[in-house]
Structure formats: structure tokens, C-alpha cells
């Protein structure tokens, strides 16, 4: 079918040449000082503005005065100006790699005291659960920077000081616990105290940070804003599912108060100054002792006898579903946190549905409705969109009414359909409402009310016929093109069969083997891809959209059905796109969480990395490579875009890394070995110390805007 992504947005000019507004945006991205040229109107400034495009990348010099007799305007600037840095090479080393002209440094690693009174990190991992509740959590993930206002006491636009709010997804037990007495398993004997320590390392950290005159950043430890929200912190439950019988427990007969937030993966932020943290693989913490036949509901969410091996259910009845069967239903939500009010109670927003949330991309539509895009991160799960019932009051952004906009609205699931031409990986789509009484979501089909539709969100999407996707992860909306949205589909080795998620919601999580389709065209998608869609009429609240595949990762030497898209070459190889975010200038940043084997299907890809893409030209360049065994995740900027923060998660994870240590007999280290020799593989970020997740500060040596 013909391309549905022309750059004219309805303008009558059919030319494929770069539009003037695009050139304006790109020049501002290269030199923000040029924004001043726009203040008196584009007409007077157009010629000198465009003349400056051939010299992008300079400092913040004043704009030149208009020439009295200007020469003809030069040809449009090349699209590569969107990516104003030299690509870095792959690496399998134990260090951060950034482009020439950039520097990086690590701050707030796992275990750092959250404030000036908290206990210090112990290098032998012997800190207690009480210690960990007062320390930065483990496995940093999604993150957002909230600048202070001028007075330094509330949400604002300062770039030199603010609150960095970051998720802690899970723990790596091989580094997290000091070895026990069992020679075969360092985690044994497993105790209630160990489970409590792990709970304390999950959740969220709110960290006051400040930039020094030399551009470096530090943790302001005597700030009253520093705090931890962890797996035992009291939270409230609000929205349509609050108080439902499926959320009630003996400890909380009201079904409105819950302990903790778990497996905090991606994130979002609101224009009223709050942070959204997303609960993902919560099911892995639950299990049961003794006999049990799991219900269809438990199977659909992957609740299994041994969970992921954390063993919490063996020592804490809260995680034994034979004792507390409703506890899993109290997790898998999006949680809203006010970082500027340390005394506030975080809230689980049930109107946004219960599933394995990756991130929450929040935008305000032209009509004032708040829209949140989300993916359920498991193979063959779904893409969702929430549209608020109320409208955003732009004149009073931090109002009480705005702060309740996520309480009520409509949740939709996406259906991606093929276009007119088979094999072009383009098509159309619809958003299907997940509303009780509509589209088969009735009591007869297992949904007694709207609360159950939200609690059983996966089954609701099964029932309405949403499209099963290749692990839907981060979603990001293009700030330069309203209605354009991108999503990472990380990988999927469970496609190419003949079974789909049953319409009655009884399929065990991850067990379906659906056929390939236009949006998910590989039967064994080991490399992943990124899909984009454009909402009808550039309206985020629209019920239909057009979509295409932005990039198929992979090996250019492969020419069969698994081949990558044309924008992949030997210099930008990557696999398993995961984190995804646009900066305010329209660069798309892509982070990876895949194989670092650097051989076979993954040859030439090295450690996990971060790349930047031009959404118009589709060019992709590698910007950063992480240390051994890590994932690159989480991204945020200061408002001036001169500081970028990213997170390095699970450095030192053994996996299939080419530098995995060997034992004397030639066999490779396993977790039980690395737990007893914690510095054998990685010591990032602190030499001679066990590896620790940390936040990385990236900035230009000339103090310029990141990416230029």
C-alpha cells in the first residue's frame, strides 16, 4: 500500500523535501540559542536562520544580523544534523563508552545512603533489611528528573537542581546476598530477613541532586526530599477496582490499602509534577507451599508454584497464595507518586489496568484529555491506551482536579490490522474499549463489573480480540508530530505456530504460539523491532490509526524472512530494543536489553547499548555502550537538555557474555561461583567492589545540548 506517513500533515504541498518547520526544529536542536530568532516571527528571520544551518554544532553565539542583500538560501540541510555526534563502536568491556566530546560519570549506586543519617553500604553485601530501607535500591530502571522552581521548594524548570526519581526493578541475588552456609546454593538457608531485605531493595528512590559549577552532579544527602518507597511501604488503591472483593485480604479487608510496590520497571511523568512507576513482573514473587491447583486467572498472569525462584513465599505468608490468594491482584498496577511531598502516600491507579506494565507514556491531547500509552511486557501480550474522563486544566497545572485525572477514564486495547498490500509491514488499527457491558465484557463471560475488567485486564483484551505483539515494552510519543507514537517490541521466540490466547481468557501466560502477522512478521524474532503509529487526525484520543514498522533489528547479512530493515547496517547493529524516549527536539533514543554474546545471531553487537534515531530519515547511530553484563535503561534530561541521565541495570550478570569467568577446570562460572567471588567478572562502577546498578550522568565537554 502507499505510504501513510507523508510529512505534510495535510498540507497541500506533496513534495517529499524537508519542510521548513522541520529545518527550524532541527536547527534549534543543534543550537538552542537560535530559538531567539523566532521571537519576532519566522518571516523576518527565515533567511538568516536557514543560512546558519550549514554551520550547525557551534556554541551559543548570538544570532547574526540579517544581511541587507541576502544570498539565495542554500539547499536543505542533510538529515544527519539531527544526530550531531560521531557513532561509537561496539564494546564488550567493563566500562561506559560515549562519543568523542562527551563525558560520563556514575552516581547513586545501589546501597548508597538515601540521606545523611542512613547506614553506609557494606562491600561484602552484609547490610540488613533495615539498612536497605534507608539505602538506594537495586537494579535501577525507569527514571525522571523534576527540576525545582526558582524558590527551590516545588516543581519547576530549573536545570541545575532537582529531584531524580528512579525505579528499582528487582535484585540479582548472586550479588545482593552475602553467601550462606550451603556450599551448593549461596542463598541458603533462606530466611524471613533475606526476603525483607529484598523487599526493601525494590520500589522507588526520590533523590535530591545538584549540579556543580564544573557540570558534575552530586546527591544532596541532607535534603528533606530524599526518601525510599519500597516493598513494605503503605500505599493506597484508587479507581474502579478499589475495594473490590478480589483486592481484599485479611490484612486489608477494605481492599484499598496495600503494602509496597514491586518490580518497578518503566515510568511516566505527569504535567502536574508527579511520577508514575510501573509494576511489571510481579508474578515472580508469588508461589505456594503444599498442594494447589491454580485458577485460570492465576495461570493467565503466570502465578506458579515456585515463582521466579526468589523464595519469598517460603518464609512470608503474604507471598504464599495458599495463604493470601488475593495478594497478587494487588500488584501489576501503575503507581503515582508526588516527589515534592515527602509525607504523601503513593497511589495505585487501577483505571489504567492490571498487567505487566512496562512504561506509561502520558500526553495531553488537543482537547485536553490525558492519554496514557502502555505495553504489557510478555510475549504475545497487548498494547493499551487510557483516555481520561476529565480534561487537563492548563492554567492551573498542579490543581487538585488535575491530580485526579488518572482516577477515571476509558482503557482501550489495540488491534493492528494488515493493509492492502501483503508483506509491506504497514496497516491500520483500532482501539477497542475495555468497558464492562461492551465488546463481550459481561458477567456471563466472567466480568462481574468494571473492577473485574481492570483486574482481569489480560482476559478482557483476549475477549475483545486485541493483537498479540512481540513483547510490547516502552512507548514514546513524538513531540514534533502530534499523534505519532512508537513502541519497542523486544523479541519473541514464541511466534510462528497456530495457537493464540483463548478468547475465554484461559491461556497460561506465555504459552500461546500465534502465527506471524504484518505487525509481527518473524517466527523467531530474536532481534526485535520498533513499530510506530499515527493516530487519525493527529488526535491522541482517536479510535483508529495507521501503523508501520520503523526498524527491524538484526544482521544485514541475513536475506531471508528474518532480514532486518534497510536502516540497519554494520555500524549500528543491536538487538532487543527496550527503553525508548524522545527528547524535546525530536530525537528518538533507543536502549537495549538483549544478548551480549557478540557471536552467532548477535555477532558485532557487543554489550547492551543506547542509540539515537532520526524519526524522519530513519537513520540510527550508536551513542553509548554499557559495561559487562548490563542492561541500559531509563532516560531523562534536565530541562535545558544539557545533562542526560541513564541507568545501568544488573552490571555483572553472567549470561552469555564472552568474558564470563572460567573455573580451573575450564567450565564457566555460574551464579553460585560469582556470589562467592563477586569481583571476578565486573567491578563497575567502583574498582575492586562488587558490581552495582547506578545512574550515569552524560554531558558534553563544551556544555552543549546532548545529541548535537
XYZ file of C-alpha atoms in Angstrom:
708
model
C 0.000 0.000 0.000
C 1.074 3.600 -0.419
C 2.979 5.178 2.417
C 0.659 6.660 5.014
C 3.403 8.650 6.719
C 3.877 11.631 4.456
C 5.439 14.617 6.185
C 2.855 17.178 5.090
C 0.292 16.572 7.852
C -2.491 17.532 5.490
C -0.717 20.450 3.800
C -1.321 20.644 0.063
C 2.368 20.551 -0.902
C 3.044 16.919 -1.950
C 6.836 17.322 -2.119
C 8.987 14.861 -0.226
C 11.535 17.586 0.511
C 12.186 18.534 4.112
C 9.609 21.064 5.310
C 10.687 24.469 6.607
C 9.295 23.725 10.043
C 11.389 20.572 10.186
C 14.503 22.575 9.310
C 13.617 25.088 12.007
C 13.214 22.353 14.625
C 16.480 20.717 13.662
C 18.470 23.928 13.710
C 17.107 24.754 17.148
C 18.107 21.269 18.267
C 21.668 21.928 17.145
C 21.828 25.454 18.583
C 19.063 26.358 21.070
C 20.211 29.995 21.054
C 18.723 30.290 17.592
C 15.276 29.993 19.161
C 15.546 33.732 19.771
C 15.287 34.294 16.033
C 11.740 33.040 16.180
C 10.546 35.562 18.722
C 9.861 38.276 16.119
C 8.171 35.968 13.627
C 9.544 33.464 11.148
C 9.157 35.669 8.083
C 11.786 38.182 9.102
C 14.197 35.558 10.356
C 13.811 32.813 7.792
C 16.727 33.622 5.506
C 19.475 34.110 8.135
C 18.076 31.191 10.102
C 18.399 28.820 7.161
C 21.788 30.213 6.223
C 23.032 29.128 9.613
C 22.055 25.524 9.010
C 25.287 24.794 7.199
C 27.246 25.550 10.354
C 25.312 23.585 12.971
C 27.085 22.377 16.057
C 28.600 25.666 17.171
C 28.279 27.222 20.582
C 25.587 29.503 21.911
C 26.747 32.506 19.862
C 24.288 35.356 19.249
C 22.329 35.124 16.032
C 23.948 37.044 13.170
C 22.305 40.247 11.972
C 20.306 39.909 8.753
C 22.332 40.729 5.642
C 20.972 43.656 3.632
C 21.095 41.680 0.393
C 20.914 38.000 1.330
C 22.231 35.368 -0.996
C 19.863 32.638 -2.191
C 19.065 30.147 0.545
C 21.235 27.031 0.480
C 19.888 23.568 -0.172
C 18.085 21.949 2.777
C 20.427 20.728 5.461
C 21.139 16.981 5.478
C 19.019 14.976 7.870
C 22.140 13.746 9.632
C 22.212 17.059 11.532
C 19.556 15.571 13.803
C 22.324 13.269 15.061
C 25.243 15.587 15.714
C 27.689 13.116 17.231
C 30.119 10.531 15.936
C 28.851 6.985 16.448
C 30.735 4.835 18.945
C 31.921 1.303 18.252
C 30.618 -1.812 19.986
C 32.351 -2.940 23.144
C 32.463 -5.987 25.388
C 34.463 -4.181 28.057
C 33.533 -3.311 31.613
C 33.110 0.429 31.085
C 30.780 3.081 29.718
C 31.605 4.239 26.186
C 30.340 7.634 24.964
C 31.130 9.673 21.838
C 34.079 12.000 21.453
C 33.224 15.294 23.112
C 31.167 13.673 25.878
C 31.951 12.574 29.420
C 30.097 10.240 31.764
C 30.129 9.575 35.487
C 28.202 7.290 37.824
C 26.140 8.469 40.789
C 23.742 6.964 43.372
C 24.666 3.265 43.066
C 22.719 0.517 44.804
C 23.318 0.740 48.536
C 24.280 4.414 48.752
C 22.694 6.004 51.845
C 19.483 7.816 50.883
C 20.250 10.618 53.337
C 22.917 11.798 55.748
C 21.627 9.590 58.569
C 21.411 6.276 56.688
C 23.959 3.467 57.113
C 26.798 3.052 54.632
C 26.914 0.316 52.022
C 28.936 -2.741 53.063
C 31.089 -4.156 50.293
C 30.502 -7.736 51.475
C 26.714 -7.358 50.970
C 26.041 -7.871 54.663
C 23.713 -4.892 55.101
C 20.441 -5.733 56.835
C 16.888 -5.164 55.654
C 16.668 -2.154 57.981
C 19.793 -0.763 56.344
C 18.439 -1.357 52.848
C 15.227 0.537 53.595
C 17.446 3.605 54.041
C 19.642 2.999 51.001
C 19.285 3.371 47.233
C 17.528 0.289 45.858
C 18.864 -2.271 43.408
C 18.588 -2.615 39.628
C 17.778 0.952 38.618
C 15.265 1.245 35.769
C 12.827 3.960 34.644
C 13.593 7.460 35.834
C 12.560 11.129 35.603
C 14.207 14.411 36.550
C 11.957 17.052 38.136
C 13.584 20.466 38.261
C 12.883 22.773 41.161
C 11.139 26.086 40.778
C 13.079 29.316 41.272
C 12.494 29.245 45.018
C 13.738 25.660 45.255
C 10.696 24.352 47.074
C 8.381 22.928 44.381
C 8.095 21.617 40.830
C 9.616 23.934 38.216
C 12.005 24.233 35.286
C 15.436 24.594 36.862
C 18.205 22.574 35.238
C 20.838 22.899 37.954
C 18.951 21.262 40.805
C 16.010 18.946 41.223
C 14.676 15.554 42.214
C 15.768 12.441 40.368
C 13.098 9.788 40.828
C 14.068 6.281 39.803
C 12.706 2.747 39.850
C 14.300 -0.371 41.317
C 13.009 -3.340 39.387
C 14.392 -6.421 41.108
C 17.548 -7.838 42.695
C 20.386 -10.001 41.457
C 20.648 -12.473 44.360
C 24.160 -13.540 43.367
C 25.436 -10.066 44.294
C 22.708 -8.930 46.685
C 23.213 -11.505 49.447
C 26.327 -12.424 51.362
C 26.798 -16.197 50.842
C 25.145 -18.518 53.334
C 26.392 -21.798 54.750
C 25.165 -24.119 51.984
C 28.059 -24.806 49.617
C 25.744 -25.709 46.736
C 23.471 -22.654 46.987
C 24.722 -19.339 48.390
C 21.139 -18.234 49.157
C 20.552 -20.994 51.693
C 19.410 -21.066 54.332
C 16.799 -18.605 53.103
C 15.234 -16.546 55.880
C 12.485 -14.020 56.501
C 15.192 -11.377 56.969
C 16.550 -12.069 53.483
C 13.092 -11.680 51.986
C 12.645 -8.398 53.846
C 15.982 -7.122 52.595
C 14.951 -7.901 49.029
C 11.607 -6.145 49.506
C 13.490 -3.097 50.742
C 15.604 -3.001 47.569
C 12.556 -2.820 45.275
C 10.404 0.203 44.585
C 11.461 3.797 44.046
C 14.070 6.274 45.267
C 13.493 10.029 45.345
C 16.921 11.655 45.288
C 17.784 15.351 45.546
C 20.596 16.104 43.088
C 22.516 19.265 42.260
C 24.876 20.373 39.521
C 28.224 21.920 40.431
C 29.930 24.749 38.551
C 32.096 22.236 36.659
C 28.996 20.402 35.366
C 29.271 17.392 37.670
C 26.309 16.184 39.714
C 26.017 15.028 43.307
C 23.457 13.692 45.762
C 22.293 16.311 48.309
C 22.073 13.991 51.293
C 20.775 16.486 53.846
C 17.638 17.225 51.806
C 14.183 16.500 53.278
C 13.035 15.321 49.839
C 15.200 12.180 49.845
C 13.095 9.102 50.521
C 12.518 5.452 49.698
C 9.251 3.804 48.681
C 9.774 0.042 48.814
C 8.070 -3.325 49.026
C 6.739 -2.685 52.535
C 5.725 0.969 52.214
C 1.978 1.593 52.766
C 0.192 2.684 49.561
C -3.430 3.377 48.729
C -5.558 1.881 45.952
C -7.882 4.166 43.992
C -10.028 3.932 40.889
C -12.613 1.415 39.665
C -11.015 -1.644 41.282
C -10.534 -0.116 44.733
C -12.488 -2.026 47.358
C -13.353 -4.921 45.071
C -13.526 -8.330 46.745
C -10.611 -9.573 44.625
C -8.363 -6.973 46.295
C -9.357 -7.726 49.879
C -7.103 -9.651 52.259
C -7.141 -10.466 55.958
C -4.624 -7.664 56.499
C -6.693 -5.257 54.381
C -10.406 -6.113 54.489
C -11.179 -2.790 52.756
C -9.231 -3.650 49.593
C -7.921 -0.074 49.488
C -4.583 -0.229 51.314
C -1.620 -2.250 50.156
C 1.920 -2.827 51.276
C 4.524 -1.922 48.749
C 5.233 -1.689 45.067
C 7.229 -4.374 43.261
C 9.157 -4.961 40.050
C 9.201 -1.304 39.172
C 10.177 -1.206 35.536
C 9.499 1.765 33.241
C 7.953 5.033 34.232
C 5.997 8.084 33.219
C 5.520 11.625 34.403
C 2.586 13.999 34.569
C 2.293 17.712 33.740
C 1.113 18.282 37.309
C 4.506 17.201 38.658
C 4.024 13.586 39.742
C 5.896 10.422 38.868
C 4.385 7.198 37.526
C 6.109 3.918 38.345
C 5.055 0.743 36.556
C 4.780 -2.676 38.185
C 5.896 -5.350 35.738
C 6.851 -8.952 36.591
C 5.095 -9.017 39.959
C 4.008 -12.629 39.483
C 7.536 -13.930 40.025
C 7.486 -13.148 43.736
C 4.487 -15.354 44.494
C 4.279 -19.107 44.910
C 2.778 -21.641 47.262
C 3.689 -24.226 49.811
C 1.850 -27.538 49.724
C -0.715 -28.559 47.133
C -2.686 -26.159 44.932
C -4.428 -26.162 41.590
C -4.023 -22.642 40.186
C -7.092 -20.891 38.890
C -7.439 -19.806 35.259
C -6.962 -16.229 36.442
C -3.699 -17.124 38.179
C -2.493 -19.012 35.119
C -3.279 -16.078 32.853
C -0.966 -13.891 34.961
C 1.760 -16.509 35.345
C 1.347 -17.283 39.040
C 3.308 -20.524 39.540
C 4.307 -22.715 42.470
C 7.945 -21.589 42.696
C 7.616 -18.152 41.135
C 10.914 -16.908 39.713
C 12.947 -18.555 42.476
C 13.040 -15.652 44.937
C 11.659 -17.974 47.670
C 9.738 -15.221 49.465
C 6.659 -17.432 49.666
C 8.613 -19.977 51.716
C 9.157 -17.523 54.582
C 6.472 -14.808 54.233
C 2.770 -15.824 54.121
C 1.952 -12.649 52.216
C 3.519 -14.214 49.120
C 2.068 -17.710 49.596
C -1.113 -17.750 47.526
C -2.403 -20.690 49.537
C -2.484 -18.285 52.495
C -3.162 -14.951 50.772
C -4.743 -15.755 47.387
C -5.733 -12.154 46.585
C -2.337 -10.587 47.201
C -1.194 -10.969 43.556
C -4.257 -8.975 42.444
C -2.943 -6.018 44.419
C 0.105 -5.773 42.169
C 0.552 -5.142 38.460
C -0.654 -1.545 38.560
C 0.690 1.915 37.798
C 1.585 3.871 40.924
C 1.511 7.674 41.161
C 3.998 9.397 43.482
C 4.336 13.072 44.429
C 8.107 13.559 44.773
C 7.741 17.077 46.189
C 5.609 15.978 49.142
C 7.633 13.521 51.233
C 4.675 12.931 53.533
C 2.322 11.958 50.719
C 1.090 8.420 50.173
C 1.652 6.856 46.767
C -1.454 5.674 44.909
C -2.115 2.622 42.721
C -4.218 3.873 39.781
C -6.482 0.974 38.843
C -8.199 2.766 35.945
C -5.032 2.124 33.930
C -5.459 -1.653 34.158
C -3.578 -4.529 35.714
C -0.921 -6.270 33.667
C 2.863 -6.353 33.356
C 3.325 -2.642 32.859
C 6.490 -1.537 31.090
C 6.196 2.251 30.979
C 3.470 4.882 30.876
C 3.765 7.490 28.133
C 1.482 10.357 29.115
C 0.448 13.069 26.668
C -2.220 15.751 26.752
C -4.433 15.704 23.654
C -5.543 18.860 21.881
C -8.961 18.558 23.530
C -7.383 18.472 26.999
C -7.877 14.756 27.623
C -4.956 12.990 29.289
C -3.836 9.948 27.296
C -1.530 7.228 28.626
C 0.018 4.614 26.318
C 1.217 1.324 27.827
C 2.572 -2.071 26.836
C 2.255 -5.402 28.631
C 5.769 -6.835 28.633
C 5.391 -10.504 27.916
C 5.499 -12.473 24.707
C 2.206 -12.292 22.834
C 0.587 -9.664 25.018
C -1.067 -6.359 24.202
C -0.772 -2.599 23.726
C -3.111 -0.313 25.696
C -4.275 3.299 25.784
C -6.072 5.161 28.575
C -8.117 8.310 27.903
C -9.177 10.365 30.906
C -12.787 11.292 31.554
C -11.810 14.754 32.747
C -9.759 17.410 30.985
C -6.434 18.945 31.947
C -6.578 22.489 33.301
C -3.516 24.002 31.656
C -3.923 27.296 33.503
C -3.646 25.508 36.878
C -1.336 22.557 36.171
C -0.849 21.428 39.779
C -4.508 21.742 40.757
C -6.300 19.111 42.814
C -8.594 18.376 39.871
C -5.655 17.634 37.584
C -4.194 15.325 40.201
C -7.333 13.154 39.974
C -7.362 12.781 36.189
C -5.977 9.235 36.334
C -8.792 8.053 38.592
C -11.434 7.841 35.889
C -11.395 7.205 32.152
C -11.576 4.538 29.469
C -8.937 1.905 28.810
C -8.525 0.540 25.273
C -6.580 -2.341 23.730
C -5.023 -2.089 20.265
C -5.820 -4.159 17.203
C -3.213 -3.954 14.431
C -4.597 -4.968 11.047
C -2.871 -5.579 7.720
C -3.028 -3.046 4.922
C -3.933 -3.570 1.291
C -0.513 -4.873 0.255
C 0.668 -8.114 1.808
C 4.190 -8.091 3.151
C 4.715 -4.319 3.313
C 4.512 -4.293 7.135
C 2.058 -1.422 7.155
C -1.590 -1.235 8.006
C -4.400 0.238 10.005
C -5.575 -0.216 13.546
C -8.378 0.331 16.000
C -8.661 0.926 19.730
C -11.201 -1.359 21.395
C -12.806 -0.189 24.629
C -12.398 -2.342 27.727
C -15.678 -1.296 29.306
C -17.997 -3.561 31.236
C -21.053 -4.449 29.183
C -19.349 -3.733 25.855
C -17.497 -5.985 23.407
C -18.349 -9.157 25.313
C -17.094 -7.931 28.692
C -20.134 -9.188 30.560
C -20.895 -11.154 33.691
C -21.686 -14.175 31.529
C -18.114 -14.039 30.239
C -16.501 -13.674 33.654
C -16.513 -9.922 34.257
C -18.924 -9.035 37.021
C -18.260 -5.295 36.866
C -15.737 -2.699 35.672
C -13.465 -3.514 38.599
C -13.059 -7.062 37.310
C -12.383 -5.789 33.793
C -9.418 -3.856 35.212
C -8.200 -6.655 37.486
C -8.528 -9.190 34.656
C -7.238 -6.820 32.013
C -5.404 -9.526 30.057
C -8.550 -11.631 29.819
C -10.506 -8.567 28.724
C -8.039 -7.931 25.900
C -8.289 -11.612 24.944
C -12.072 -11.322 24.779
C -12.169 -8.205 22.565
C -9.660 -9.577 20.051
C -6.655 -7.303 20.585
C -3.476 -8.118 18.639
C -0.843 -10.276 20.310
C 2.509 -8.492 19.997
C 6.195 -9.433 20.288
C 6.717 -8.300 23.905
C 5.360 -4.738 23.974
C 7.679 -2.595 26.036
C 8.404 1.153 26.149
C 6.129 3.585 24.335
C 7.135 7.119 23.340
C 5.228 9.906 21.569
C 6.948 12.187 19.070
C 6.869 15.764 20.436
C 7.365 17.135 16.908
C 4.464 15.278 15.319
C 1.228 15.099 17.310
C -0.393 11.690 17.174
C 2.779 9.813 16.237
C 3.720 7.113 18.741
C 6.478 4.458 18.794
C 6.731 1.175 20.718
C 9.571 -1.292 21.195
C 8.786 -4.968 20.610
C 11.807 -6.514 22.279
C 11.837 -10.068 20.942
C 9.695 -13.195 20.714
C 10.756 -16.800 20.261
C 7.156 -17.982 20.680
C 5.589 -16.992 17.381
C 5.091 -18.960 14.204
C 2.652 -21.569 15.470
C -1.104 -21.901 15.320
C -2.312 -21.133 18.860
C -3.489 -17.775 20.159
C -4.629 -16.511 23.537
C -8.039 -18.082 24.065
C -10.983 -15.697 23.914
C -12.217 -17.017 27.258
C -9.000 -15.897 28.979
C -7.822 -19.353 29.992
C -4.445 -19.397 28.221
C -1.494 -19.711 30.575
C 0.767 -16.678 30.301
C 3.389 -17.053 27.598
C 2.123 -20.405 26.320
C 0.478 -19.313 23.054
C 2.311 -19.691 19.734
C 0.461 -17.389 17.339
C 1.173 -17.155 13.607
C 3.176 -14.301 12.172
C 1.300 -11.214 11.021
C 2.111 -7.908 9.339
C 2.995 -6.145 12.586
C 4.934 -9.141 13.934
C 6.425 -10.711 10.797
C 9.115 -13.009 12.241
C 8.502 -16.508 13.517
C 11.580 -16.364 15.753
C 12.157 -12.715 16.448
C 15.428 -12.875 18.376
C 16.391 -9.289 17.481
C 13.164 -7.345 17.996
C 11.677 -4.356 16.195
C 10.003 -0.975 16.685
C 6.502 -0.161 15.445
C 5.079 3.339 15.074
C 1.530 4.500 14.546
C -0.132 7.770 13.682
C -3.472 8.435 15.296
C -6.240 9.556 12.930
C -6.307 13.326 12.575
C -3.170 13.634 14.729
C -5.546 13.205 17.684
C -4.264 11.131 20.592
C -7.859 10.318 21.559
C -8.743 8.930 18.100
C -10.126 5.419 17.816
C -8.232 4.487 14.631
C -4.642 4.750 13.464
C -2.204 3.864 10.698
C 0.974 1.985 11.510
C 4.252 0.812 10.019
C 7.490 -0.800 11.190
C 10.152 1.826 11.919
C 13.056 -0.606 12.273
C 13.613 -4.350 12.262
C 16.807 -5.100 14.171
C 19.076 -7.902 13.041
C 22.002 -8.904 10.849
C 22.278 -7.296 7.381
C 23.889 -10.488 6.080
C 20.587 -12.295 6.605
C 18.441 -12.044 3.485
C 15.569 -14.421 4.199
C 12.350 -13.641 6.075
C 14.375 -12.720 9.139
C 16.242 -9.904 7.401
C 16.449 -6.515 9.109
C 15.130 -3.253 7.716
C 17.210 -1.095 5.390
C 18.265 1.299 8.163
C 20.331 -1.420 9.855
C 23.970 -1.701 8.811
C 27.279 -2.996 10.135
C 27.815 0.195 12.124
C 24.580 0.246 14.135
C 23.853 -3.394 14.954
C 21.756 -4.012 18.043
C 19.210 -6.462 19.397
C 16.250 -6.386 21.741
C 15.178 -2.724 21.795
C 13.619 -1.972 25.161
C 13.854 1.550 26.596
C 12.534 4.268 24.295
C 12.202 8.026 24.652
C 12.073 11.185 22.593
C 13.943 14.261 23.672
C 12.211 17.601 23.197
C 13.976 18.177 19.863
C 12.568 15.007 18.305
C 15.493 12.610 18.567
C 14.378 9.084 19.380
C 16.626 7.324 21.902
C 16.663 3.510 21.863
C 18.033 1.368 24.708
C 18.680 -2.355 24.574
C 18.232 -5.315 26.897
C 19.293 -8.371 24.957
C 22.084 -10.807 24.303
C 25.644 -9.593 24.785
C 27.156 -12.829 23.451
C 28.689 -10.977 20.485
C 28.632 -14.138 18.393
C 26.242 -16.010 16.100
C 22.990 -14.104 15.670
C 24.436 -11.420 17.914
C 27.881 -11.018 16.354
C 29.028 -7.422 16.189
C 26.508 -6.202 18.760
C 28.657 -6.273 21.916
C 27.293 -5.131 25.260
C 23.873 -3.567 25.607
C 23.753 -0.025 24.312
C 21.847 3.145 23.576
C 21.301 4.529 20.092
C 19.671 7.658 18.695
C 17.390 7.749 15.660
C 16.054 10.391 13.322
C 12.319 9.603 13.024
C 12.151 11.228 9.577
C 15.184 9.764 7.803
C 15.201 6.603 9.985
C 18.963 6.894 10.439
C 20.183 5.220 13.650
C 23.536 5.817 15.372
C 25.068 4.181 18.422
C 25.593 6.750 21.179
C 26.600 4.745 24.266
C 27.680 1.239 25.258
C 27.343 -0.132 28.769
C 29.631 -2.262 30.944
C 29.760 -6.052 31.103
C 26.513 -7.955 31.600
C 24.310 -4.893 31.973
C 21.088 -3.532 30.511
C 20.854 0.128 29.513
C 17.559 1.546 30.691
C 15.825 4.636 31.983
C 16.432 8.039 30.451
C 15.708 11.607 31.423
C 17.122 15.070 30.856
C 17.368 18.392 32.601
C 15.019 20.969 31.033
C 17.932 22.631 29.198
C 18.810 19.206 27.719
C 22.474 19.692 28.654
C 22.503 16.765 31.078
C 21.253 13.283 30.308
C 20.705 10.656 32.996
C 20.530 6.950 32.097
C 20.596 3.832 34.244
C 22.864 0.810 34.147
C 20.981 -2.210 35.442
C 22.429 -5.549 36.585
C 26.099 -4.970 35.629
C 27.997 -8.218 36.013
C 25.093 -10.503 35.114
C 26.861 -13.538 33.667
C 24.506 -14.508 30.843
C 26.327 -15.479 27.658
C 28.946 -12.755 27.836
C 32.237 -13.584 26.029
C 34.224 -12.563 29.141
C 32.295 -14.790 31.527
C 34.881 -16.087 34.018
C 36.196 -19.626 33.862
C 36.991 -22.008 36.688
C 40.176 -24.033 36.962
C 38.534 -26.980 35.205
C 37.638 -24.792 32.236
C 33.935 -24.631 32.978
C 32.178 -21.279 33.170
C 31.257 -19.546 36.380
C 27.636 -19.897 37.488
C 25.778 -17.722 39.982
C 26.891 -19.801 42.956
C 30.509 -19.123 41.952
C 30.166 -15.395 41.312
C 28.317 -14.997 44.615
C 31.482 -16.187 46.339
C 33.882 -14.230 44.143
C 31.848 -11.130 43.407
C 34.552 -9.078 41.665
C 35.647 -11.811 39.253
C 33.620 -10.565 36.265
C 32.645 -6.918 36.723
C 33.554 -4.202 39.204
C 31.549 -1.402 37.613
C 31.191 1.366 38.766
C 33.604 1.143 41.705
C 37.014 -0.546 41.230
C 37.624 -3.618 43.386
C 33.980 -3.712 44.509
C 31.079 -5.980 43.527
C 29.120 -4.552 40.578
C 26.217 -2.284 41.441
C 23.449 -0.708 39.401
C 23.910 3.043 39.169
C 22.777 6.162 37.373
C 25.074 7.562 34.707
C 25.338 11.288 34.065
C 26.210 12.134 30.454
C 27.148 15.632 29.320
C 29.093 17.390 26.601
C 32.535 18.699 27.428
C 31.597 22.040 25.854
C 28.429 22.290 27.939
C 26.160 21.932 24.917
C 22.888 20.148 24.262
C 23.041 16.342 24.285
C 22.850 14.841 20.801
C 24.105 17.887 18.905
